[in-house]
Coordinates of C-alpha atoms and ligand atoms in Angstrom, one line a residue:
M1 CA 13.3 -3.8 15.5
S2 CA 11.3 -1.0 15.5
K3 CA 7.8 -0.9 14.1
S4 CA 7.2 -4.3 14.5
K5 CA 3.0 -4.3 14.1
N6 CA 3.9 -3.5 10.7
Y7 CA 5.8 -6.9 9.9
R8 CA 3.2 -10.4 8.8
F9 CA 3.4 -12.8 11.6
G10 CA 5.8 -14.6 10.8
T11 CA 8.9 -11.4 10.7
K12 CA 7.6 -10.3 13.7
A13 CA 8.3 -14.3 15.6
I14 CA 11.7 -14.0 14.6
H15 CA 13.1 -10.6 14.8
A16 CA 10.4 -8.9 17.5
G17 CA 11.7 -7.8 20.9
V18 CA 14.8 -8.6 19.8
E19 CA 18.2 -6.7 19.2
P20 CA 21.4 -6.9 18.9
D21 CA 23.5 -7.0 22.1
S22 CA 23.8 -3.9 22.7
A23 CA 28.0 -4.9 24.5
T24 CA 29.2 -7.5 21.8
G25 CA 26.8 -7.2 18.9
A26 CA 25.1 -11.3 20.0
I27 CA 22.6 -11.8 17.6
M28 CA 20.3 -13.7 20.0
T29 CA 19.2 -12.3 23.4
P30 CA 21.9 -13.1 26.7
I31 CA 20.3 -15.1 29.2
Y32 CA 21.5 -12.3 31.8
Q33 CA 21.2 -14.5 34.9
T34 CA 22.2 -12.5 37.2
S35 CA 19.5 -11.5 40.5
T36 CA 20.4 -7.2 41.1
Y37 CA 22.7 -4.6 38.1
V38 CA 25.4 -1.9 39.6
Q39 CA 24.3 1.6 40.3
S40 CA 27.0 4.9 40.0
S41 CA 25.4 6.5 42.6
P42 CA 22.2 5.5 44.2
G43 CA 19.5 5.1 41.2
K44 CA 21.6 5.7 38.9
H45 CA 21.8 2.3 36.9
K46 CA 20.7 1.8 32.8
G47 CA 16.9 0.9 33.5
Y48 CA 17.2 -2.8 35.7
E49 CA 17.5 -1.9 39.6
Y50 CA 16.7 -5.7 40.8
S51 CA 15.8 -8.0 38.9
R52 CA 12.1 -9.3 39.9
S53 CA 11.1 -5.6 38.8
N54 CA 13.2 -6.3 35.0
N55 CA 15.4 -8.8 33.6
P56 CA 17.4 -8.2 30.2
T57 CA 16.3 -11.5 28.6
R58 CA 12.5 -11.6 30.0
K59 CA 11.9 -7.8 28.8
A60 CA 12.6 -9.1 24.8
L61 CA 10.6 -11.8 25.3
E62 CA 7.6 -9.5 27.6
K63 CA 8.1 -6.7 23.8
S64 CA 8.4 -9.8 21.1
I65 CA 5.0 -11.2 22.7
A66 CA 3.4 -7.9 22.8
A67 CA 4.5 -8.1 20.0
L68 CA 2.9 -10.8 18.4
E69 CA -0.9 -10.0 20.0
N70 CA -0.3 -6.1 18.4
A71 CA -0.4 -5.5 21.8
D72 CA 1.6 -2.2 23.0
Y73 CA 2.4 -4.3 26.8
G74 CA 3.8 -7.9 27.7
H75 CA 4.3 -9.4 31.0
T76 CA 5.8 -12.5 31.7
F77 CA 5.1 -15.0 34.7
G78 CA 6.5 -17.6 36.3
S79 CA 3.1 -20.0 34.5
G80 CA -0.2 -19.0 33.0
L81 CA -1.7 -20.1 36.1
A82 CA 0.3 -16.7 37.4
A83 CA -0.7 -14.6 35.1
I84 CA -4.0 -15.1 35.8
D85 CA -3.8 -14.0 39.2
A86 CA -2.2 -11.4 38.9
V87 CA -5.0 -11.0 35.6
L88 CA -7.9 -12.0 39.1
K89 CA -5.6 -9.6 41.8
T90 CA -7.1 -6.3 40.0
L91 CA -10.1 -7.1 41.8
K92 CA -10.9 -6.6 45.3
A93 CA -13.4 -8.4 47.9
G94 CA -18.0 -8.2 45.6
D95 CA -16.8 -7.5 42.1
E96 CA -18.1 -10.6 40.0
V97 CA -16.9 -12.4 37.4
I98 CA -18.4 -13.7 34.5
S99 CA -16.8 -16.8 32.7
T100 CA -17.0 -19.2 30.1
N101 CA -18.3 -22.7 32.3
D102 CA -16.3 -25.2 29.7
L103 CA -12.3 -23.4 30.4
Y104 CA -8.9 -24.9 31.8
G105 CA -9.3 -27.3 35.2
G106 CA -6.4 -25.6 36.6
T107 CA -8.6 -21.6 35.6
Y108 CA -11.3 -23.8 37.2
R109 CA -9.8 -24.7 40.8
I110 CA -8.0 -21.0 41.3
F111 CA -11.4 -19.5 40.7
T112 CA -12.9 -21.1 43.1
Q113 CA -10.8 -22.7 45.7
I114 CA -8.6 -19.5 45.9
F115 CA -11.2 -16.5 44.7
E116 CA -14.0 -17.0 45.3
G117 CA -12.9 -17.1 49.2
L118 CA -11.5 -13.7 48.7
G119 CA -15.1 -12.5 48.1
I120 CA -15.0 -12.4 44.2
K121 CA -18.5 -14.1 42.7
F122 CA -18.0 -16.2 39.8
H123 CA -20.9 -17.2 36.9
F124 CA -19.9 -19.8 34.9
I125 CA -22.2 -19.4 32.0
D126 CA -22.7 -20.7 28.6
M127 CA -21.5 -18.4 25.8
S128 CA -21.9 -20.4 22.9
D129 CA -23.9 -17.5 22.5
A130 CA -22.2 -14.5 23.1
N131 CA -24.7 -12.5 23.9
E132 CA -26.2 -15.1 27.3
I133 CA -23.1 -13.1 29.1
E134 CA -25.6 -9.5 28.7
K135 CA -27.7 -10.8 31.5
Y136 CA -25.0 -11.1 34.2
I137 CA -23.2 -8.7 34.2
N138 CA -25.0 -6.1 37.5
D139 CA -23.5 -2.9 38.6
N140 CA -20.4 -5.7 40.8
T141 CA -18.9 -6.7 37.2
K142 CA -15.1 -6.1 35.9
L143 CA -14.5 -9.1 34.1
I144 CA -15.2 -11.4 31.5
W145 CA -12.8 -14.3 31.1
V146 CA -13.1 -15.9 28.0
E147 CA -11.3 -19.1 26.6
T148 CA -11.4 -19.7 22.5
P149 CA -11.4 -23.0 22.0
T150 CA -12.8 -24.2 25.5
N151 CA -10.3 -26.9 27.0
P152 CA -11.2 -29.8 25.8
M153 CA -14.9 -29.2 24.0
M154 CA -13.4 -27.5 21.4
N155 CA -16.5 -24.6 21.8
I156 CA -16.1 -21.5 20.3
I157 CA -16.9 -18.1 22.1
D158 CA -17.5 -15.0 19.3
I159 CA -14.9 -12.2 21.2
K160 CA -16.0 -9.5 19.1
T161 CA -19.5 -10.0 20.3
A162 CA -18.3 -10.0 23.5
A163 CA -16.0 -7.5 23.3
N164 CA -19.4 -4.9 22.7
I165 CA -21.1 -6.8 25.2
A166 CA -17.7 -5.3 27.7
K167 CA -17.5 -2.1 25.9
K168 CA -21.3 -0.8 26.4
H169 CA -20.5 -0.8 30.6
N170 CA -16.9 1.1 32.4
N171 CA -14.8 -0.2 33.9
I172 CA -15.5 -4.1 32.1
V173 CA -12.2 -5.3 31.1
L174 CA -12.6 -8.6 28.4
C175 CA -10.2 -11.6 29.1
V176 CA -9.2 -14.0 26.6
D177 CA -6.9 -16.8 27.2
N178 CA -5.8 -17.3 23.9
T179 CA -3.1 -20.6 24.3
F180 CA -5.5 -22.8 22.0
S181 CA -5.3 -20.3 18.9
T182 CA -1.6 -18.8 19.6
P183 CA -1.3 -15.2 18.6
Y184 CA -0.7 -16.8 14.7
L185 CA -4.3 -18.3 15.0
Q186 CA -6.5 -15.5 16.5
N187 CA -5.2 -11.8 17.8
P188 CA -7.9 -10.6 20.5
L189 CA -6.7 -8.0 21.2
D190 CA -7.8 -6.8 17.6
L191 CA -10.6 -8.2 17.7
G192 CA -11.9 -6.1 20.2
A193 CA -10.8 -7.4 23.3
D194 CA -9.1 -5.8 26.9
L195 CA -6.2 -8.4 27.8
V196 CA -5.2 -11.7 25.8
M197 CA -3.8 -14.5 28.5
H198 CA -1.1 -17.0 27.7
S199 CA 0.2 -20.3 28.4
I200 CA 3.4 -19.9 27.1
T201 CA 4.1 -23.8 28.2
K202 CA 2.1 -25.0 25.4
Y203 CA 2.5 -23.7 21.3
I204 CA 4.4 -20.6 22.5
A205 CA 7.5 -22.3 23.8
G206 CA 6.7 -25.6 22.3
H207 CA 8.9 -28.0 23.1
S208 CA 7.3 -29.0 26.1
D209 CA 10.3 -28.0 28.5
V210 CA 9.4 -24.8 30.0
I211 CA 6.2 -23.8 32.6
M212 CA 5.2 -20.2 32.2
G213 CA 2.4 -17.4 31.1
A214 CA 2.0 -14.4 29.5
L215 CA -0.4 -11.2 29.5
A216 CA -0.9 -8.5 26.9
T217 CA -3.0 -5.2 26.4
N218 CA -3.6 -2.3 24.4
N219 CA -4.2 -0.7 28.3
K220 CA -2.0 2.0 29.4
A221 CA -3.3 1.7 32.6
L222 CA -3.8 -2.2 32.9
S223 CA -0.8 -2.8 32.3
E224 CA 0.7 -0.3 34.7
K225 CA -1.9 -2.4 37.3
L226 CA -0.2 -5.3 36.1
G227 CA 2.7 -4.2 35.8
F228 CA 2.5 -3.6 39.8
I229 CA 1.3 -7.1 40.7
Q230 CA 4.2 -9.0 38.4
K231 CA 6.2 -7.1 41.2
A232 CA 4.6 -6.5 44.4
S233 CA 3.6 -10.8 43.5
G234 CA 6.9 -11.3 42.4
A235 CA 5.8 -14.4 39.9
V236 CA 8.0 -13.5 37.2
P237 CA 10.4 -16.2 34.9
G238 CA 13.3 -16.7 35.2
P239 CA 15.8 -15.3 32.1
Q240 CA 17.4 -19.3 31.2
D241 CA 13.6 -20.3 30.5
C242 CA 13.1 -16.4 29.0
F243 CA 15.7 -17.4 27.1
L244 CA 14.0 -20.9 26.5
V245 CA 10.8 -19.2 25.2
L246 CA 12.7 -16.5 22.5
R247 CA 14.3 -19.8 20.7
G248 CA 10.7 -21.6 20.5
I249 CA 9.2 -18.4 19.4
K250 CA 11.9 -17.5 15.8
T251 CA 9.5 -21.4 14.7
L252 CA 6.5 -20.5 16.4
H253 CA 4.9 -19.9 12.7
L254 CA 6.9 -23.0 11.0
R255 CA 5.5 -25.4 13.9
M256 CA 1.6 -23.9 13.3
Q257 CA 1.1 -25.0 9.7
R258 CA 2.6 -28.1 10.6
H259 CA 0.3 -28.7 13.9
C260 CA -2.8 -27.3 11.5
E261 CA -2.4 -29.1 8.5
N262 CA -1.4 -32.4 10.4
G263 CA -4.4 -31.3 12.3
V264 CA -7.7 -31.2 9.6
T265 CA -5.8 -35.1 8.1
V266 CA -6.2 -36.4 11.8
A267 CA -9.5 -34.6 12.4
N268 CA -11.6 -36.1 9.3
F269 CA -9.5 -39.4 10.1
L270 CA -11.5 -39.3 13.1
K271 CA -14.8 -38.9 11.8
T272 CA -14.7 -41.7 9.6
H273 CA -13.6 -43.5 12.9
P274 CA -15.6 -46.7 13.5
K275 CA -15.7 -47.2 17.4
V276 CA -15.7 -42.8 17.5
N277 CA -18.9 -41.4 18.5
K278 CA -17.8 -37.7 17.9
V279 CA -15.3 -35.0 17.7
Y280 CA -14.7 -31.5 18.9
W281 CA -12.8 -29.8 15.7
P282 CA -14.2 -27.0 14.8
G283 CA -12.7 -26.7 11.3
F284 CA -16.0 -28.8 11.1
K285 CA -18.9 -26.9 8.9
S286 CA -20.6 -29.4 11.2
H287 CA -19.4 -27.8 14.2
P288 CA -22.4 -25.0 15.5
N289 CA -20.7 -22.0 15.9
H290 CA -17.7 -22.7 12.5
D291 CA -18.2 -19.9 11.0
I292 CA -17.6 -17.7 13.8
A293 CA -14.1 -19.7 13.7
S294 CA -13.9 -19.4 10.5
K295 CA -14.1 -15.1 10.9
Q296 CA -11.4 -14.7 13.4
M297 CA -9.6 -17.4 13.1
H298 CA -7.1 -18.1 10.9
D299 CA -6.3 -21.4 10.7
F300 CA -8.3 -24.3 13.1
G301 CA -4.9 -25.3 14.5
G302 CA -4.3 -29.4 15.8
M303 CA -6.2 -29.3 18.9
I304 CA -8.6 -32.1 19.0
S305 CA -11.0 -33.9 21.5
F306 CA -12.6 -37.1 20.6
S307 CA -16.1 -39.5 22.4
L308 CA -15.7 -43.6 22.3
K309 CA -19.2 -45.5 21.0
D310 CA -18.5 -47.0 23.9
D311 CA -18.9 -44.9 26.6
T312 CA -16.7 -45.9 29.1
Q313 CA -13.5 -44.6 31.5
K314 CA -12.5 -48.7 30.2
A315 CA -12.7 -48.3 26.2
A316 CA -10.6 -44.5 26.5
I317 CA -8.3 -46.0 28.7
E318 CA -7.8 -49.0 26.9
I319 CA -7.1 -46.8 23.6
L320 CA -4.3 -44.6 25.3
E321 CA -2.4 -47.4 26.8
K322 CA -2.1 -48.5 23.1
F323 CA -0.5 -45.3 21.2
E324 CA 3.1 -45.4 20.3
V325 CA 3.9 -42.1 19.3
F326 CA 1.4 -40.2 20.5
A327 CA 1.8 -39.4 25.0
L328 CA 0.0 -40.1 26.9
A329 CA 0.4 -37.2 29.6
E330 CA -0.9 -33.0 30.3
S331 CA -0.8 -30.6 28.2
L332 CA -0.1 -29.5 24.9
G333 CA 1.0 -27.5 22.1
G334 CA 4.7 -29.3 21.4
V335 CA 6.3 -30.6 18.9
E336 CA 4.8 -34.1 20.1
S337 CA 2.0 -35.6 19.8
L338 CA 0.2 -36.1 22.8
C339 CA -3.1 -37.1 24.1
G340 CA -4.9 -36.9 27.9
H341 CA -7.4 -38.9 29.2
P342 CA -9.5 -34.6 30.4
A343 CA -11.8 -37.1 32.7
S344 CA -9.0 -38.1 34.9
M345 CA -6.1 -35.7 34.2
T346 CA -6.4 -31.7 33.2
H347 CA -10.3 -31.8 34.7
S348 CA -10.8 -34.1 37.4
S349 CA -11.1 -31.2 39.2
I350 CA -14.4 -29.9 38.4
P351 CA -17.2 -31.9 39.4
K352 CA -18.1 -35.3 37.7
A353 CA -22.0 -32.9 36.8
E354 CA -20.4 -29.9 35.5
R355 CA -18.3 -31.8 33.2
E356 CA -21.4 -34.4 32.0
K357 CA -22.8 -30.9 31.5
I358 CA -20.5 -30.2 28.6
G359 CA -20.4 -32.9 27.0
L360 CA -17.1 -33.9 28.7
T361 CA -18.0 -37.9 29.2
D362 CA -15.8 -40.6 30.5
S363 CA -14.0 -41.9 26.8
L364 CA -13.4 -38.8 26.1
I365 CA -10.4 -38.6 24.8
R366 CA -8.1 -35.1 23.7
L367 CA -5.1 -34.6 21.3
S368 CA -2.9 -32.3 20.9
V369 CA -1.7 -33.0 17.5
G370 CA 2.6 -33.1 17.2
V371 CA 4.5 -31.9 13.7
E372 CA 5.7 -35.4 13.2
D373 CA 4.6 -37.0 9.9
I374 CA 1.5 -37.0 9.4
E375 CA 1.5 -41.0 8.0
D376 CA 2.8 -42.5 11.9
L377 CA 0.4 -40.3 13.1
I378 CA -2.3 -41.9 11.7
Q379 CA -1.2 -44.9 11.2
D380 CA -0.8 -45.4 15.5
L381 CA -3.5 -44.1 15.4
K382 CA -4.9 -47.3 13.7
Q383 CA -3.7 -48.7 15.7
A384 CA -4.9 -47.3 18.7
L385 CA -7.9 -47.9 17.9
G386 CA -7.9 -51.4 16.7
Ligands
PLP401 C1 -1.9 -25.0 30.0 C2 -3.2 -24.1 30.3 C3 -3.1 -23.0 31.5 C4 -2.6 -23.1 32.7 O1 -1.1 -22.3 32.7 P1 0.1 -23.1 33.5 O2 1.9 -22.3 32.2 O3 -0.3 -24.7 33.1 O4 0.3 -22.1 35.0 C5 -4.3 -22.3 31.9 N1 -5.1 -22.1 30.1 C6 -4.8 -23.0 29.1 C7 -6.3 -22.9 28.3 C8 -4.7 -24.1 29.5 O5 -4.2 -24.9 28.4

């Protein structure tokens, strides 16, 4: 499908990047399960030499993801963290990064336990007022890292304001981790970001069967750098996984519609429940950055966190053990509803003192609301909360 930028989201999700197979006309992109490609003479080939550099199934997926993010270039990686690793490898010792202080635990871990040791300096700051970023910029600043909505506190960061700050300074790249929103709900490049990152593992793949990451950009030089790192470091996804993600993307818009519908119902149910203390969800008018969320997101998604009036780990665990439809598991964004306990699961690598500073207390429960029948989800919440 050419000029995919001109099509609407659902049409792009189904068609972008995918062409009938040139050899057979197969409508589904084949799984090119091959490591190498035969050349007719040294250097004479059909565009593919070795599958770490390029693979037709992967290429179709990279085009699809670029189209969904209104980007010219897409790169996929063996995991979301491998994509983050590639972004950080564009930096060198002495460079500085300004990052949101409320972010995915694995991102915090790779920043502090891998790249800090290699001489990169990180400033973890509260970006609920994005103007704060400006205060931390100096000549060494090379990267601003934004995750919005944040995980698990569902804070919203104003991408446009962050982009305007990045643009005032040469050589600062604004990268947005768009995993929670998906390109269906939010398009950071359209708001002025330079780079968008996804854990494909979550909503984009959508079926809890693949680990993968992606980057997309309109900046040719940045794409070339990232493409070089992708090939030189070699953290590429295999063709079978790329096929599964291509299949998943075809229903991304349909799944997201239902995630959003179910999300609003679950958020409103929790809000009035006597055992619940606070519900964190950007769709509430009372959310501190609801106005920004309404502007930069098309809808509010199915990720919801809530704390309990009995603010203890014991109270949270009692509830988590009772769920029958919601499965207790790390991860999010699949068709099935999941529940988790960030303090002891996804965010256990963040020190307790740091966690509590951002409101991530011991009773906090995070829900990834799936696409099941809403009546069954509400019933499950009722019985688990008791
Ligand atoms: C899961 C996740 C990641 C890491 O991705 P993997 O595919 O697990 O490596 C990064 N950021 C966010 C927001 C995530 O949810």
